[in-house]
Tab-separated table of C-alpha atoms in Angstrom:
chain	number	residue	atom	x	y	z
S	1	MET	CA	25.181	0.342	8.190
S	2	GLU	CA	23.996	-2.007	5.997
S	3	LEU	CA	21.249	-3.710	8.155
S	4	TYR	CA	19.957	-6.019	5.255
S	5	LYS	CA	23.277	-8.083	5.972
S	6	HIS	CA	22.097	-9.017	9.564
S	7	GLN	CA	18.299	-9.498	8.882
S	8	ASN	CA	16.765	-12.307	6.993
S	9	ILE	CA	13.408	-11.523	5.095
S	10	LYS	CA	10.846	-14.049	4.294
S	11	ILE	CA	8.412	-12.901	1.681
S	12	TYR	CA	5.236	-14.792	0.837
S	13	ASN	CA	5.374	-15.469	-2.873
S	14	SER	CA	1.997	-15.769	-4.836
S	15	LEU	CA	3.843	-17.683	-7.357
S	16	THR	CA	4.707	-20.534	-5.176
S	17	GLY	CA	2.275	-19.976	-2.425
S	18	GLU	CA	4.876	-20.140	0.424
S	19	LYS	CA	6.958	-17.941	2.304
S	20	GLU	CA	10.582	-17.751	0.924
S	21	ASN	CA	13.865	-16.244	2.128
S	22	PHE	CA	14.381	-13.017	0.203
S	23	LYS	CA	17.614	-12.708	-1.735
S	24	SER	CA	17.903	-9.719	-4.097
S	25	ILE	CA	19.397	-10.369	-7.795
S	26	ASN	CA	21.995	-7.903	-7.257
S	27	GLU	CA	23.299	-7.470	-3.556
S	28	GLY	CA	22.111	-4.229	-1.793
S	29	TYR	CA	19.928	-3.493	-4.883
S	30	ILE	CA	16.185	-4.032	-5.247
S	31	GLY	CA	13.946	-3.652	-8.324
S	32	MET	CA	10.165	-3.285	-7.372
S	33	TYR	CA	7.353	-2.783	-9.703
S	34	VAL	CA	3.614	-2.064	-8.338
S	35	CYS	CA	0.752	-1.619	-10.693
S	36	GLY	CA	-0.664	1.764	-10.270
S	37	PRO	CA	-4.064	3.420	-10.795
S	38	THR	CA	-6.440	3.929	-13.893
S	39	VAL	CA	-6.802	7.648	-13.648
S	40	TYR	CA	-10.450	7.972	-14.622
S	41	SER	CA	-12.047	8.660	-11.197
S	42	ASN	CA	-11.028	9.767	-7.566
S	43	VAL	CA	-8.604	6.935	-6.085
S	44	HIS	CA	-10.495	4.150	-4.352
S	45	LEU	CA	-10.049	3.436	-0.740
S	46	GLY	CA	-9.238	-0.045	-1.399
S	47	ASN	CA	-6.492	1.212	-4.041
S	48	VAL	CA	-5.049	3.456	-1.106
S	49	ARG	CA	-4.745	0.113	1.145
S	50	THR	CA	-2.773	-1.725	-1.497
S	51	PHE	CA	-0.391	1.341	-2.181
S	52	MET	CA	-0.150	1.926	1.480
S	53	SER	CA	0.996	-1.905	2.054
S	54	PHE	CA	3.639	-1.485	-0.634
S	55	ASP	CA	4.794	2.042	0.937
S	56	VAL	CA	5.579	0.268	4.160
S	57	ILE	CA	7.392	-2.421	2.206
S	58	PHE	CA	9.425	0.090	0.219
S	59	ARG	CA	9.905	1.994	3.461
S	60	TYR	CA	11.372	-1.093	5.440
S	61	LEU	CA	13.883	-2.225	2.557
S	62	LYS	CA	14.991	1.406	2.315
S	63	HIS	CA	15.520	1.363	5.997
S	64	LEU	CA	17.492	-1.755	6.035
S	65	GLY	CA	19.924	-0.072	3.499
S	66	TYR	CA	18.862	-1.508	0.317
S	67	LYS	CA	19.073	1.048	-2.913
S	68	VAL	CA	15.545	0.498	-3.998
S	69	ARG	CA	14.259	1.326	-7.484
S	70	TYR	CA	10.380	1.597	-6.899
S	71	VAL	CA	8.406	2.035	-10.231
S	72	ARG	CA	4.696	2.451	-10.021
S	73	ASN	CA	2.706	3.189	-13.149
S	74	ILE	CA	-0.170	5.388	-14.211
S	75	THR	CA	-2.400	3.724	-16.551
S	76	ASP	CA	-3.728	6.447	-18.774
S	77	ALA	CA	-4.875	4.728	-21.855
S	78	GLY	CA	-6.083	1.121	-23.000
S	79	HIS	CA	-7.978	-0.016	-19.925
S	80	LEU	CA	-11.406	-0.961	-21.166
S	81	GLU	CA	-14.158	-1.322	-19.155
S	82	ASN	CA	-14.615	-4.746	-17.031
S	83	ASP	CA	-11.018	-5.296	-17.558
S	84	ALA	CA	-12.065	-6.742	-21.077
S	85	ASP	CA	-10.854	-6.586	-24.773
S	86	GLU	CA	-14.125	-5.297	-26.032
S	87	GLY	CA	-16.058	-2.105	-24.938
S	88	GLU	CA	-15.101	1.583	-24.224
S	89	ASP	CA	-11.787	2.777	-22.809
S	90	LYS	CA	-12.448	3.905	-19.259
S	91	ILE	CA	-10.808	7.198	-19.657
S	92	THR	CA	-12.513	7.931	-23.000
S	93	LYS	CA	-15.880	7.111	-21.460
S	94	LYS	CA	-15.198	9.590	-18.577
S	95	ALA	CA	-14.255	12.280	-21.233
S	96	ARG	CA	-17.376	11.803	-23.373
S	97	LEU	CA	-19.653	11.836	-20.257
S	98	GLU	CA	-18.135	15.095	-19.075
S	99	GLU	CA	-17.577	16.495	-22.485
S	100	ILE	CA	-13.952	17.324	-21.908
S	101	GLU	CA	-10.452	15.829	-23.339
S	102	PRO	CA	-9.405	12.518	-22.364
S	103	MET	CA	-6.110	14.037	-21.018
S	104	GLU	CA	-8.234	16.442	-19.043
S	105	VAL	CA	-9.475	13.461	-17.159
S	106	VAL	CA	-6.090	11.986	-16.779
S	107	GLN	CA	-4.716	15.255	-15.183
S	108	ARG	CA	-7.405	15.765	-12.868
S	109	TYR	CA	-7.386	12.296	-11.394
S	110	THR	CA	-3.703	12.062	-11.355
S	111	VAL	CA	-3.468	15.085	-9.475
S	112	ASP	CA	-6.171	13.777	-7.017
S	113	PHE	CA	-4.188	10.744	-6.603
S	114	HIS	CA	-1.272	12.086	-5.795
S	115	ASN	CA	-2.752	14.506	-3.520
S	116	ILE	CA	-4.503	11.741	-1.545
S	117	LEU	CA	-1.183	9.744	-1.277
S	118	ASN	CA	0.599	12.865	-0.029
S	119	THR	CA	-2.163	13.302	2.435
S	120	PHE	CA	-1.494	9.785	3.788
S	121	ASN	CA	2.370	10.544	3.947
S	122	PHE	CA	3.206	8.146	1.043
S	123	LEU	CA	6.884	8.126	0.012
S	124	PRO	CA	7.149	9.101	-3.979
S	125	PRO	CA	8.139	6.181	-6.225
S	126	SER	CA	11.544	6.163	-7.646
S	127	ILE	CA	9.815	6.209	-11.281
S	128	GLU	CA	6.033	6.934	-12.220
S	129	PRO	CA	5.681	6.121	-16.108
S	130	THR	CA	2.423	6.367	-17.947
S	131	ALA	CA	1.283	4.250	-20.548
S	132	THR	CA	1.043	6.931	-23.149
S	133	GLY	CA	4.580	7.936	-22.618
S	134	HIS	CA	5.406	4.382	-23.642
S	135	ILE	CA	3.657	3.549	-26.726
S	136	ILE	CA	6.833	2.805	-28.615
S	137	GLU	CA	8.152	0.341	-26.288
S	138	GLN	CA	4.815	-1.414	-26.285
S	139	ILE	CA	4.785	-1.552	-30.000
S	140	GLU	CA	8.194	-2.986	-30.139
S	141	LEU	CA	7.136	-5.478	-27.600
S	142	ILE	CA	4.182	-6.556	-29.818
S	143	LYS	CA	6.685	-7.080	-32.865
S	144	THR	CA	8.909	-9.277	-30.791
S	145	ILE	CA	5.847	-11.392	-29.480
S	146	ILE	CA	4.605	-12.008	-32.890
S	147	ASP	CA	8.046	-12.760	-34.442
S	148	ASN	CA	8.240	-15.414	-31.677
S	149	GLY	CA	5.086	-16.993	-32.799
S	150	PHE	CA	3.033	-15.959	-29.979
S	151	GLY	CA	0.955	-13.016	-31.490
S	152	TYR	CA	-1.304	-12.723	-34.493
S	153	GLU	CA	-3.036	-9.721	-36.202
S	154	VAL	CA	-6.480	-9.511	-37.419
S	155	ASN	CA	-8.294	-6.465	-39.017
S	156	GLY	CA	-5.570	-4.180	-37.591
S	157	SER	CA	-5.805	-5.635	-34.027
S	158	VAL	CA	-3.175	-7.979	-32.483
S	159	TYR	CA	-3.924	-10.799	-30.065
S	160	PHE	CA	-1.890	-12.840	-27.789
S	161	ASP	CA	-2.360	-16.563	-28.598
S	162	VAL	CA	-2.720	-18.105	-25.140
S	163	HIS	CA	-3.245	-21.695	-26.764
S	164	LYS	CA	-0.096	-21.449	-28.594
S	165	TYR	CA	1.542	-20.033	-25.765
S	166	ASN	CA	0.470	-22.970	-23.327
S	167	GLU	CA	1.992	-25.717	-25.538
S	168	THR	CA	5.409	-24.729	-24.218
S	169	ASN	CA	4.620	-22.736	-21.149
S	170	ASN	CA	2.174	-22.767	-18.447
S	171	TYR	CA	-0.597	-20.163	-18.749
S	172	GLY	CA	-2.069	-20.096	-15.044
S	173	ILE	CA	1.181	-20.661	-13.223
S	174	LEU	CA	0.433	-17.489	-10.871
S	175	SER	CA	-3.397	-17.957	-10.426
S	176	LYS	CA	-3.198	-21.653	-10.444
S	177	ARG	CA	-5.754	-21.959	-13.256
S	178	LYS	CA	-5.643	-24.375	-15.903
S	179	LEU	CA	-6.527	-23.314	-19.473
S	180	GLU	CA	-8.868	-26.589	-19.823
S	181	ASP	CA	-10.919	-24.941	-17.016
S	182	LEU	CA	-10.933	-21.648	-18.676
S	183	ILE	CA	-12.027	-23.049	-21.873
S	184	HIS	CA	-14.843	-25.058	-20.295
S	185	ASN	CA	-16.295	-22.088	-18.401
S	186	THR	CA	-15.928	-19.723	-21.315
S	187	ARG	CA	-19.025	-19.326	-23.489
S	188	ALA	CA	-18.483	-19.674	-27.381
S	189	LEU	CA	-17.524	-16.642	-29.358
S	190	ASP	CA	-20.490	-15.141	-30.981
S	191	GLY	CA	-18.797	-14.628	-34.173
S	192	GLN	CA	-18.272	-10.760	-33.601
S	193	SER	CA	-14.807	-11.190	-32.165
S	194	ASP	CA	-11.537	-11.496	-34.159
S	195	LYS	CA	-9.985	-13.673	-31.635
S	196	LYS	CA	-8.942	-17.235	-32.610
S	197	ASN	CA	-9.930	-18.242	-29.108
S	198	PRO	CA	-11.941	-16.560	-26.096
S	199	GLN	CA	-8.984	-16.710	-23.851
S	200	ASP	CA	-6.564	-14.767	-26.247
S	201	PHE	CA	-6.069	-11.226	-25.014
S	202	ALA	CA	-5.413	-7.834	-26.886
S	203	LEU	CA	-1.807	-6.514	-27.461
S	204	TRP	CA	-3.063	-3.780	-29.643
S	205	LYS	CA	-6.770	-2.812	-30.562
S	206	LYS	CA	-7.646	-0.904	-33.589
S	207	ALA	CA	-9.365	2.226	-32.772
S	208	GLU	CA	-12.962	2.828	-33.810
S	209	PRO	CA	-13.727	5.873	-35.707
S	210	THR	CA	-15.191	7.457	-32.636
S	211	HIS	CA	-12.137	6.503	-30.443
S	212	ILE	CA	-10.288	9.578	-29.397
S	213	MET	CA	-7.000	8.046	-27.795
S	214	ARG	CA	-5.368	6.654	-30.698
S	215	TRP	CA	-1.433	6.305	-31.970
S	216	PRO	CA	-0.182	4.797	-35.369
S	217	SER	CA	1.263	1.499	-35.425
S	218	PRO	CA	2.505	-1.044	-38.169
S	219	TRP	CA	-1.183	-2.675	-37.796
S	220	SER	CA	-3.593	0.108	-37.305
S	221	ASP	CA	-4.368	3.595	-35.760
S	222	GLY	CA	-5.200	2.089	-32.380
S	223	PHE	CA	-4.034	1.904	-28.695
S	224	PRO	CA	-2.221	-0.866	-26.753
S	225	GLY	CA	-4.020	-3.373	-24.395
S	226	TRP	CA	-4.145	-2.872	-20.697
S	227	HIS	CA	-1.755	-5.852	-19.773
S	228	LEU	CA	1.125	-4.814	-22.323
S	229	GLU	CA	1.839	-1.676	-20.579
S	230	CYS	CA	3.389	-3.110	-17.334
S	231	THR	CA	5.363	-5.547	-19.200
S	232	ALA	CA	7.034	-2.881	-21.272
S	233	MET	CA	7.468	-0.269	-18.197
S	234	SER	CA	8.758	-2.782	-15.837
S	235	THR	CA	11.311	-4.375	-18.225
S	236	LYS	CA	12.367	-0.781	-19.341
S	237	TYR	CA	13.218	0.391	-15.942
S	238	LEU	CA	14.169	-2.652	-14.127
S	239	GLY	CA	15.349	-5.092	-16.352
S	240	ASP	CA	14.257	-8.526	-18.013
S	241	HIS	CA	14.397	-10.071	-14.537
S	242	PHE	CA	13.605	-8.309	-11.410
S	243	ASP	CA	13.203	-8.701	-7.568
S	244	ILE	CA	9.307	-7.959	-6.758
S	245	HIS	CA	6.163	-7.342	-8.580
S	246	GLY	CA	3.302	-6.036	-6.463
S	247	GLY	CA	-0.228	-5.115	-6.643
S	248	GLY	CA	-3.882	-5.894	-5.461
S	249	MET	CA	-5.225	-9.365	-5.305
S	250	ASP	CA	-7.770	-8.564	-8.048
S	251	LEU	CA	-4.960	-7.890	-10.607
S	252	LYS	CA	-3.523	-11.620	-10.103
S	253	PHE	CA	-5.787	-12.962	-12.878
S	254	PRO	CA	-5.901	-11.922	-15.657
S	255	HIS	CA	-3.519	-8.856	-15.403
S	256	HIS	CA	-0.523	-10.413	-13.793
S	257	GLU	CA	-1.030	-13.780	-15.600
S	258	CYS	CA	-0.836	-11.939	-18.721
S	259	GLU	CA	2.388	-9.991	-17.568
S	260	ILE	CA	3.949	-13.356	-17.237
S	261	ALA	CA	2.955	-14.804	-20.511
S	262	GLN	CA	4.184	-11.756	-22.410
S	263	ASN	CA	7.397	-11.619	-20.717
S	264	GLN	CA	8.059	-15.407	-21.415
S	265	ALA	CA	6.907	-15.062	-24.938
S	266	ALA	CA	9.029	-11.994	-25.567
S	267	LEU	CA	12.173	-12.707	-23.594
S	268	GLY	CA	12.169	-16.212	-22.913
S	269	LYS	CA	11.951	-15.756	-19.392
S	270	SER	CA	9.643	-15.320	-16.179
S	271	PRO	CA	10.001	-11.395	-15.417
S	272	VAL	CA	10.035	-11.589	-11.506
S	273	ASN	CA	11.338	-13.767	-8.329
S	274	TYR	CA	8.600	-12.637	-5.831
S	275	TRP	CA	5.210	-11.720	-6.846
S	276	MET	CA	3.226	-10.019	-3.904
S	277	HIS	CA	-0.528	-9.353	-3.373
S	278	ALA	CA	-2.447	-6.923	-1.034
S	279	ASN	CA	-5.715	-8.233	-0.120
S	280	MET	CA	-9.035	-6.612	-0.477
S	281	LEU	CA	-10.601	-3.924	1.656
S	282	GLU	CA	-14.278	-4.221	2.884
S	283	LEU	CA	-16.698	-1.875	4.481
S	284	ASN	CA	-18.767	-3.053	7.385
S	285	GLY	CA	-18.236	-6.714	6.455
S	286	GLN	CA	-19.461	-6.086	2.878
S	287	ARG	CA	-17.548	-5.420	-0.448
S	288	MET	CA	-17.250	-1.857	-1.506
S	289	SER	CA	-19.441	-1.037	-4.176
S	290	LYS	CA	-20.644	2.230	-5.986
S	291	SER	CA	-23.752	0.452	-7.371
S	292	THR	CA	-25.023	-0.605	-3.912
S	293	GLY	CA	-23.865	2.579	-2.156
S	294	ASN	CA	-21.642	0.676	0.199
S	295	THR	CA	-18.594	2.760	-0.456
S	296	VAL	CA	-16.567	5.782	0.869
S	297	ASN	CA	-13.771	7.692	-0.766
S	298	PRO	CA	-10.612	8.954	1.178
S	299	ASP	CA	-11.821	12.640	1.529
S	300	GLU	CA	-15.066	11.487	2.905
S	301	LEU	CA	-13.307	9.453	5.580
S	302	LEU	CA	-10.791	12.232	6.402
S	303	SER	CA	-13.532	14.985	6.630
S	304	GLY	CA	-16.166	12.632	8.308
S	305	ASN	CA	-18.691	13.945	5.571
S	306	ASN	CA	-20.133	10.383	5.312
S	307	ALA	CA	-22.869	7.892	6.627
S	308	PHE	CA	-20.863	5.310	7.847
S	309	PHE	CA	-18.627	6.831	10.472
S	310	SER	CA	-19.114	8.886	13.654
S	311	LYS	CA	-16.463	11.312	13.061
S	312	ALA	CA	-13.601	12.298	11.087
S	313	TYR	CA	-10.304	10.345	11.267
S	314	THR	CA	-6.665	11.685	10.710
S	315	PRO	CA	-4.464	10.254	8.148
S	316	SER	CA	-2.138	8.701	10.590
S	317	VAL	CA	-5.035	7.074	12.358
S	318	ILE	CA	-6.051	5.364	9.062
S	319	ARG	CA	-2.398	4.334	8.326
S	320	PHE	CA	-2.278	2.930	11.927
S	321	PHE	CA	-5.552	1.110	11.428
S	322	VAL	CA	-4.330	-0.359	8.021
S	323	ALA	CA	-0.990	-1.583	9.505
S	324	GLN	CA	-2.932	-3.525	12.231
S	325	SER	CA	-3.763	-6.003	9.514
S	326	SER	CA	-1.293	-8.186	7.458
S	327	TYR	CA	-1.424	-6.924	3.810
S	328	ARG	CA	-2.292	-10.398	2.777
S	329	SER	CA	-5.489	-10.492	4.933
S	330	ILE	CA	-9.126	-8.898	4.121
S	331	LEU	CA	-9.243	-5.837	6.031
S	332	ASP	CA	-12.842	-4.610	7.208
S	333	LEU	CA	-13.225	-0.988	7.575
S	334	THR	CA	-15.588	-0.216	10.527
S	335	ASP	CA	-16.183	2.875	12.952
S	336	ASP	CA	-15.555	0.490	15.995
S	337	GLY	CA	-12.091	-0.452	14.348
S	338	LEU	CA	-11.160	3.076	13.537
S	339	LEU	CA	-12.117	4.031	17.148
S	340	ALA	CA	-9.950	1.453	18.449
S	341	SER	CA	-7.162	2.354	16.307
S	342	GLU	CA	-7.381	5.951	17.280
S	343	LYS	CA	-7.147	5.182	21.000
S	344	GLY	CA	-4.201	2.679	20.143
S	345	TYR	CA	-2.534	5.448	18.045
S	346	ASN	CA	-2.940	8.122	20.830
S	347	ARG	CA	-1.356	5.851	23.193
S	348	LEU	CA	1.484	5.068	21.112
S	349	MET	CA	2.223	8.868	20.423
S	350	GLU	CA	1.911	9.398	24.126
S	351	GLY	CA	4.606	6.935	24.744
S	352	VAL	CA	6.703	8.484	22.053
S	353	SER	CA	6.334	11.866	23.729
S	354	GLN	CA	7.788	10.474	26.879
S	355	LEU	CA	10.911	9.007	25.433
S	356	ASP	CA	12.952	12.336	25.791
S	357	HIS	CA	11.842	12.511	29.512
S	358	LEU	CA	13.223	9.188	30.710
S	359	LYS	CA	15.998	9.410	33.343
S	360	THR	CA	18.795	7.064	32.906
S	361	SER	CA	20.528	4.568	35.512
S	362	LYS	CA	23.859	2.749	35.425
S	363	THR	CA	22.264	-0.330	34.384
S	364	SER	CA	19.128	-1.546	32.444
S	365	THR	CA	16.507	-4.148	33.846
S	366	ILE	CA	15.269	-4.513	30.466
S	367	ASN	CA	17.046	-6.251	27.681
S	368	ILE	CA	16.434	-3.600	24.910
S	369	ASP	CA	18.485	-5.409	22.195
S	370	ALA	CA	16.168	-8.127	22.491
S	371	TRP	CA	13.141	-6.171	22.140
S	372	LYS	CA	14.612	-4.288	19.115
S	373	GLN	CA	15.371	-7.520	17.317
S	374	LYS	CA	11.790	-8.708	17.988
S	375	CYS	CA	10.658	-5.456	16.031
S	376	TYR	CA	12.961	-6.383	13.254
S	377	ASP	CA	11.723	-10.216	13.365
S	378	ALA	CA	8.251	-8.996	12.832
S	379	MET	CA	8.899	-7.037	9.804
S	380	ASN	CA	11.374	-9.668	8.351
S	381	ASP	CA	8.519	-12.182	8.641
S	382	ASP	CA	6.622	-11.172	5.156
S	383	PHE	CA	6.277	-7.567	6.800
S	384	ASN	CA	4.101	-8.527	9.602
S	385	THR	CA	3.259	-4.998	10.715
S	386	PRO	CA	0.668	-6.311	13.274
S	387	ILE	CA	3.168	-7.943	15.288
S	388	ALA	CA	5.570	-4.994	14.733
S	389	ILE	CA	2.871	-2.905	16.510
S	390	ALA	CA	2.397	-5.255	19.343
S	391	ASN	CA	6.098	-5.078	20.060
S	392	LEU	CA	6.131	-1.075	19.938
S	393	PHE	CA	3.282	-1.296	22.511
S	394	GLU	CA	5.472	-3.509	24.578
S	395	GLY	CA	8.043	-0.850	24.229
S	396	VAL	CA	5.321	1.755	25.633
S	397	LYS	CA	4.996	-0.543	28.554
S	398	TYR	CA	8.468	-0.216	29.319
S	399	ILE	CA	8.531	3.374	29.032
S	400	ASN	CA	5.587	3.787	31.749
S	401	GLN	CA	7.568	1.250	33.919
S	402	ILE	CA	10.794	3.215	33.561
S	403	LYS	CA	8.841	6.703	34.458
S	404	GLU	CA	7.073	4.793	37.585
S	405	GLY	CA	10.664	3.481	38.504
S	406	SER	CA	10.078	-0.303	38.506
S	407	GLU	CA	12.531	-0.730	35.493
S	408	THR	CA	15.553	0.849	34.691
S	409	ILE	CA	17.489	1.807	31.448
S	410	SER	CA	21.050	2.783	31.018
S	411	GLU	CA	21.973	5.922	28.780
S	412	LYS	CA	23.559	3.521	25.849
S	413	ASP	CA	20.080	1.366	25.989
S	414	LEU	CA	18.039	4.531	25.979
S	415	GLU	CA	19.846	5.859	22.950
S	416	THR	CA	19.148	2.210	21.087
S	417	PHE	CA	15.465	2.304	22.517
S	418	LYS	CA	14.747	5.807	21.252
S	419	THR	CA	16.196	5.247	17.702
S	420	THR	CA	14.463	2.053	17.207
S	421	VAL	CA	10.901	3.351	18.505
S	422	ASN	CA	11.330	6.446	16.155
S	423	ALA	CA	12.542	4.307	13.246
S	424	PHE	CA	9.530	1.826	13.252
S	425	VAL	CA	6.880	4.527	14.133
S	426	PHE	CA	7.856	7.079	11.877
S	427	ASP	CA	10.337	5.787	9.149
S	428	ILE	CA	8.891	2.338	8.601
S	429	LEU	CA	5.262	2.561	9.554
S	430	GLY	CA	5.170	6.420	8.028
S	431	LEU	CA	3.021	7.658	10.815
S	432	LYS	CA	3.138	11.288	11.877
S	433	ASN	CA	2.491	12.524	15.358
S	434	ASP	CA	-0.705	14.422	14.585
S	435	LYS	CA	-0.557	15.849	18.146
S	436	ALA	CA	2.939	17.327	17.823
S	437	ALA	CA	1.869	18.706	14.268
S	438	ALA	CA	-0.900	20.590	15.872
S	439	GLY	CA	1.456	21.861	18.622
S	440	ALA	CA	0.857	25.253	18.148
S	441	GLY	CA	-2.833	24.752	18.658
S	442	THR	CA	-2.075	22.626	21.780
S	443	ASP	CA	0.228	24.927	23.478
S	444	LYS	CA	-2.618	26.903	24.851
S	445	LEU	CA	-4.551	23.618	25.762
S	446	SER	CA	-1.451	22.530	27.640
S	447	GLY	CA	-1.235	25.776	29.562
S	448	ALA	CA	-5.002	25.624	30.677
S	449	VAL	CA	-4.710	22.076	31.448
S	450	GLN	CA	-1.477	22.522	33.620
S	451	LEU	CA	-3.491	25.464	35.481
S	452	LEU	CA	-6.188	22.960	36.305
S	453	ILE	CA	-3.568	20.213	37.636
S	454	LYS	CA	-2.250	22.830	39.815
S	455	LEU	CA	-5.714	23.761	41.281
S	456	ARG	CA	-6.435	20.152	41.472
S	457	GLN	CA	-3.105	19.551	43.372
S	458	GLU	CA	-3.922	22.390	45.849
S	459	ALA	CA	-7.420	21.085	46.340
S	460	ARG	CA	-5.857	17.622	47.312
S	461	VAL	CA	-3.289	19.409	49.828
S	462	ASN	CA	-6.520	21.289	51.242
S	463	LYS	CA	-8.229	17.868	51.448
S	464	ASP	CA	-10.891	19.261	49.178
S	465	PHE	CA	-11.206	15.958	47.611
S	466	ALA	CA	-14.625	16.679	45.909
S	467	LEU	CA	-13.127	19.593	44.090
S	468	SER	CA	-10.355	17.443	43.090
S	469	ASP	CA	-12.332	14.557	41.472
S	470	GLN	CA	-14.608	17.234	40.084
S	471	ILE	CA	-11.501	18.623	38.019
S	472	ARG	CA	-10.394	15.031	36.958
S	473	ASP	CA	-13.975	13.759	36.031
S	474	GLU	CA	-14.721	16.994	34.028
S	475	LEU	CA	-11.406	16.927	32.195
S	476	ALA	CA	-11.785	13.099	31.364
S	477	GLU	CA	-15.627	14.044	29.857
S	478	ALA	CA	-13.595	16.655	27.670
S	479	GLY	CA	-11.352	13.827	26.346
S	480	ILE	CA	-8.305	14.742	28.624
S	481	GLN	CA	-6.745	12.044	30.898
S	482	LEU	CA	-4.896	12.911	33.956
S	483	ASN	CA	-2.065	10.459	34.758
S	484	ASP	CA	-0.761	10.512	38.456
S	485	GLY	CA	2.788	9.111	38.838
S	486	ARG	CA	6.083	9.438	40.935
S	487	GLU	CA	7.147	12.420	38.887
S	488	GLY	CA	3.858	14.249	39.185
S	489	THR	CA	0.778	14.646	37.276
S	490	THR	CA	0.640	14.482	33.295
S	491	PHE	CA	-2.216	14.431	30.917
S	492	SER	CA	-3.131	12.799	27.561
S	493	THR	CA	-5.938	13.339	25.034
S	494	ASN	CA	-8.235	10.956	23.589
């Protein structure tokens, strides 16, 4: 069933600054490009947050029945320090410091990137191209930009002429910056640069004799500029004009601004209909920074081996924590926040585990169809996962009410209810039931707790309320909550 025909999605478009009705260029098909990592170090937790947001978006679009081609690149060359056009390539610098080949650096940290994303239950992209695998396409793109009058070569390097481009186009259309302001706030060139103007950016850089990563080109042995790769790879796999381009907020300027300029200069058209940007991740109210020590990597968060958090957290609890905030909001990572998310996650999974045990009636006293549409309405509103989660907790309330007998549900509605809950929890939010996954280990626990529940029931029958309360209280101290209901006593773990 093609659900997208019955759901109206609105996306906040960074280009216009407004939520817009989404309409794909080709009905039923979506092309989506997301800027991937520069693989010179272990993946940053802030990057994980960004990719996690687009993983949920990818999942939801697929759930609606769209055929999505999701392209997420790997930057393995050309990204200079501080996102500038001068200095050392980040990967080459790491290779020099560790006295290994640059491609060893690339391999090590690409593997780490994939391992971390697999741990967090990401769906793989449709295509994951690399910058080094598309040097030819980048060279051809530079030729076209030069031929169209927007690029110039100096001493073996090629630069994009921002001032010439701005005469007929708007450099700053995405970031809402004006070239005049950029000129005013830029220090004068010191005579050591080949650029005509400080605002121009590199399309191709001539390699210094010590630069290891280099390729032949019509201009010099060198390497492509960082901005160029995404234009070359996105248009190769998604066409000159595609639906969605995403990335972190920090990429809006200059990276994405330069992408628009390159596409416009080479192909005469803006590349993307909807620009989407995920916001930043903070740690305890401060920007994450290696220099200040205010940082934690994914492995440290998962293992508990860090100075910021009281315990280790599972991948699904972290995913749940991220989903409780809009992708466009700054997210503050704190121990209190993760502890609260863990409790909420456990409550949600406890509700999911009860779905198969609900008894049906001839009629329903709950409007399941209306509740289901509320879940879709939340995701249709710019992928509003916090509201979707609030609706799922409303569903947990229904589960408890049906168990207690204060509400009823028909067999048909229960099937709809179960399908919707499972779709949103597992298929769209990408959560796993960590308790179920640890099932083999919990079988023995369950048996032991059931024995204690039986002993407690016998104590209550014998009016030995002191023993009954002792069993309940000591289980609670161990993180096991007893829940007395009409159907008997069940338990959940915190």
